[in-house]
Amino acid sequence: MAIHITGDDAADQVLTDDPFALLVGMMLDQQYPMEHAFRGPAKVLERFGSLEPARIAAADPEEFASLCATPPAIHRFPGSMAARLQDLARIVTDEYDGHAERLWLEATDGKDLLKRVMALPGFGKQKAQIFVALVAKQLDVRPEGWDAVVGDYSQEGYRSVADVVDTTSLQKVRDFKKQKKAAAKQASAPS
């Protein structure tokens, strides 16, 4: 299944073709518009010439950070994200022989998959739940119990990047997040 998150055909093709790219895009999806975060792997591929985890892990940290910061940067915090990306590449290299898809394809069940994703740098519980929902909904990787561990992200609708398949659904996810943020703000406001 083709991924359509970024609004850029070439960047989406990188996400479709390379499981590590999809993982990197999710890692970058933090304090940054999601379509821009998921364009990050294509920028790295274009500038570095590879998304092979072992090569990224072995790259000189200063040089790698510099290419990640080159405008347009891969993130609004390119230095810290470059370091995190190299950490992620090391884990994928060391624990999964450089094959990011093993992370989800070899999970014994939904709990195991969530635990594996939460062990990665930059993946807290919510982001890990969203990534599990993303591989379930868009890659049809659905280990037993995946829906229970991701909660509401398993439902139909437009709650997260897991539900983005085109520009219309991207806007619907944005609207949902905006409504949720406004509701949370209103709930915490003094009466």
Coordinates of C-alpha atoms in Angstrom, one line a residue:
M1 CA 0.0 0.0 0.0
A2 CA 1.3 3.5 -0.9
I3 CA 1.8 6.0 1.8
H4 CA 0.3 9.5 1.2
I5 CA 1.2 11.8 4.2
T6 CA 3.5 14.6 3.0
G7 CA 1.7 16.1 0.0
D8 CA 4.9 15.5 -1.9
D9 CA 4.9 12.4 -4.2
A10 CA 8.6 11.9 -4.1
A11 CA 8.7 12.1 -0.2
D12 CA 5.7 9.8 0.0
Q13 CA 7.4 7.3 -2.3
V14 CA 10.4 7.2 0.1
L15 CA 8.1 6.4 3.0
T16 CA 6.4 3.7 0.9
D17 CA 9.6 2.1 -0.3
D18 CA 11.6 2.2 3.0
P19 CA 10.3 1.0 6.3
F20 CA 13.2 2.9 8.1
A21 CA 12.0 6.1 6.4
L22 CA 8.5 5.6 7.9
L23 CA 10.0 5.1 11.3
V24 CA 12.2 8.2 11.0
G25 CA 9.2 10.3 9.8
M26 CA 7.3 9.3 12.9
M27 CA 10.2 10.0 15.1
L28 CA 10.4 13.5 13.6
D29 CA 6.7 14.1 14.1
Q30 CA 7.1 16.2 17.2
Q31 CA 6.5 20.0 17.6
Y32 CA 6.6 20.2 13.9
P33 CA 3.8 19.9 11.2
M34 CA 3.4 16.2 10.4
E35 CA 3.7 16.5 6.7
H36 CA 7.0 18.3 7.1
A37 CA 8.2 15.7 9.6
F38 CA 7.5 12.9 7.2
R39 CA 9.3 14.7 4.5
G40 CA 12.5 14.6 6.6
P41 CA 13.6 11.1 5.4
A42 CA 13.5 12.2 1.8
K43 CA 15.7 15.2 2.6
V44 CA 18.2 12.9 4.4
L45 CA 18.2 10.5 1.4
E46 CA 18.7 13.3 -1.0
R47 CA 21.6 14.9 1.0
F48 CA 23.2 11.8 2.5
G49 CA 22.6 9.5 -0.4
S50 CA 21.3 6.7 1.7
L51 CA 18.8 5.8 4.4
E52 CA 20.7 2.7 5.3
P53 CA 20.6 2.6 9.1
A54 CA 24.2 1.3 9.4
R55 CA 25.6 4.2 7.3
I56 CA 23.6 6.8 9.2
A57 CA 24.7 5.4 12.5
A58 CA 28.3 5.4 11.4
A59 CA 28.2 9.0 10.0
D60 CA 30.3 11.7 11.6
P61 CA 27.8 13.4 14.0
E62 CA 28.8 16.9 13.2
E63 CA 28.6 16.4 9.4
F64 CA 25.3 14.5 9.7
A65 CA 23.9 17.3 11.9
S66 CA 25.0 19.9 9.4
L67 CA 23.3 18.1 6.5
C68 CA 20.1 17.8 8.6
A69 CA 20.2 21.5 9.4
T70 CA 20.7 22.6 5.7
P71 CA 17.6 24.6 4.7
P72 CA 15.0 23.4 4.5
A73 CA 16.0 21.6 7.7
I74 CA 14.6 18.2 8.5
H75 CA 13.0 19.6 11.7
R76 CA 12.8 22.9 13.6
F77 CA 15.4 21.4 16.0
P78 CA 17.7 19.8 13.4
G79 CA 20.7 19.2 15.7
S80 CA 18.9 17.3 18.4
M81 CA 16.9 15.4 15.8
A82 CA 20.0 14.5 13.8
A83 CA 21.5 13.0 17.0
R84 CA 18.2 11.1 17.8
L85 CA 18.1 9.9 14.2
Q86 CA 21.6 8.4 14.5
D87 CA 20.6 6.8 17.8
L88 CA 17.5 5.3 16.1
A89 CA 19.7 4.1 13.2
R90 CA 22.1 2.4 15.7
I91 CA 19.2 0.5 17.4
V92 CA 17.8 -0.6 14.1
T93 CA 21.2 -1.7 13.0
D94 CA 22.1 -3.5 16.3
E95 CA 18.8 -5.0 17.2
Y96 CA 17.1 -5.6 13.8
D97 CA 20.1 -6.1 11.5
G98 CA 19.2 -2.8 9.7
H99 CA 15.7 -3.9 8.8
A100 CA 13.2 -1.6 10.5
E101 CA 10.3 -3.6 9.4
R102 CA 11.4 -6.5 11.7
L103 CA 10.3 -4.2 14.5
W104 CA 6.7 -4.7 13.6
L105 CA 6.7 -7.9 11.5
E106 CA 8.3 -9.9 14.3
A107 CA 6.3 -8.6 17.2
T108 CA 4.5 -11.4 19.0
D109 CA 1.3 -9.3 19.7
G110 CA 0.1 -5.7 20.1
K111 CA 1.7 -5.3 23.5
D112 CA 5.1 -6.5 22.2
L113 CA 4.9 -4.2 19.3
L114 CA 4.0 -1.2 21.5
K115 CA 6.9 -2.1 23.9
R116 CA 9.3 -2.4 21.0
V117 CA 8.3 1.0 19.6
M118 CA 8.4 2.7 23.1
A119 CA 12.0 1.5 23.5
L120 CA 13.1 3.7 20.6
P121 CA 14.5 7.2 21.1
G122 CA 11.8 9.9 20.8
F123 CA 8.9 7.5 21.2
G124 CA 6.8 8.0 24.3
K125 CA 3.6 6.0 24.8
Q126 CA 1.3 8.2 22.7
K127 CA 3.7 8.4 19.7
A128 CA 4.2 4.7 20.0
Q129 CA 0.5 4.1 20.0
I130 CA 0.1 6.3 16.9
F131 CA 2.9 4.4 15.1
V132 CA 1.3 1.0 15.9
A133 CA -2.0 2.4 14.5
L134 CA -0.1 3.7 11.4
V135 CA 1.4 0.3 10.6
A136 CA -1.9 -1.4 11.3
K137 CA -4.1 0.9 9.2
Q138 CA -1.7 1.7 6.4
L139 CA 0.5 -1.4 6.2
D140 CA -2.1 -3.9 7.4
V141 CA 0.3 -5.1 10.1
R142 CA -2.2 -6.1 12.8
P143 CA -0.7 -8.4 15.5
E144 CA -3.2 -9.7 17.9
G145 CA -4.3 -7.0 20.4
W146 CA -3.0 -4.1 18.4
D147 CA -6.3 -2.3 18.7
A148 CA -6.4 -2.6 22.4
V149 CA -2.9 -1.1 23.0
V150 CA -3.6 1.9 20.7
G151 CA -7.0 2.8 22.2
D152 CA -8.9 5.4 20.3
Y153 CA -6.2 5.5 17.6
S154 CA -7.6 2.2 16.3
Q155 CA -11.0 3.7 15.6
E156 CA -12.3 5.0 12.3
G157 CA -12.0 8.7 11.9
Y158 CA -9.3 11.3 11.7
R159 CA -7.3 11.2 14.9
S160 CA -3.7 11.0 13.9
V161 CA -1.2 10.6 11.1
A162 CA -2.3 6.9 11.0
D163 CA -5.5 8.2 9.3
V164 CA -3.8 10.5 6.8
V165 CA -4.1 9.2 3.2
D166 CA -4.4 12.5 1.3
T167 CA -4.6 16.3 1.7
T168 CA -8.3 16.1 2.8
S169 CA -7.7 13.6 5.6
L170 CA -4.6 15.6 6.7
Q171 CA -6.8 18.7 7.2
K172 CA -9.4 16.6 9.0
V173 CA -6.7 15.3 11.4
R174 CA -5.6 18.9 11.9
D175 CA -9.1 20.0 12.7
F176 CA -9.5 17.1 15.1
K177 CA -6.3 18.0 16.9
K178 CA -7.3 21.7 17.1
Q179 CA -10.7 20.8 18.6
K180 CA -9.1 18.5 21.1
K181 CA -6.6 21.1 22.1
A182 CA -9.3 23.7 22.5
A183 CA -11.4 21.3 24.6
A184 CA -8.5 20.6 26.9
K185 CA -7.7 24.3 27.3
Q186 CA -11.4 25.0 28.1
A187 CA -11.5 22.1 30.6
S188 CA -8.4 23.4 32.4
A189 CA -9.5 27.1 32.5
P190 CA -10.7 28.3 35.9
S191 CA -14.4 28.8 36.2

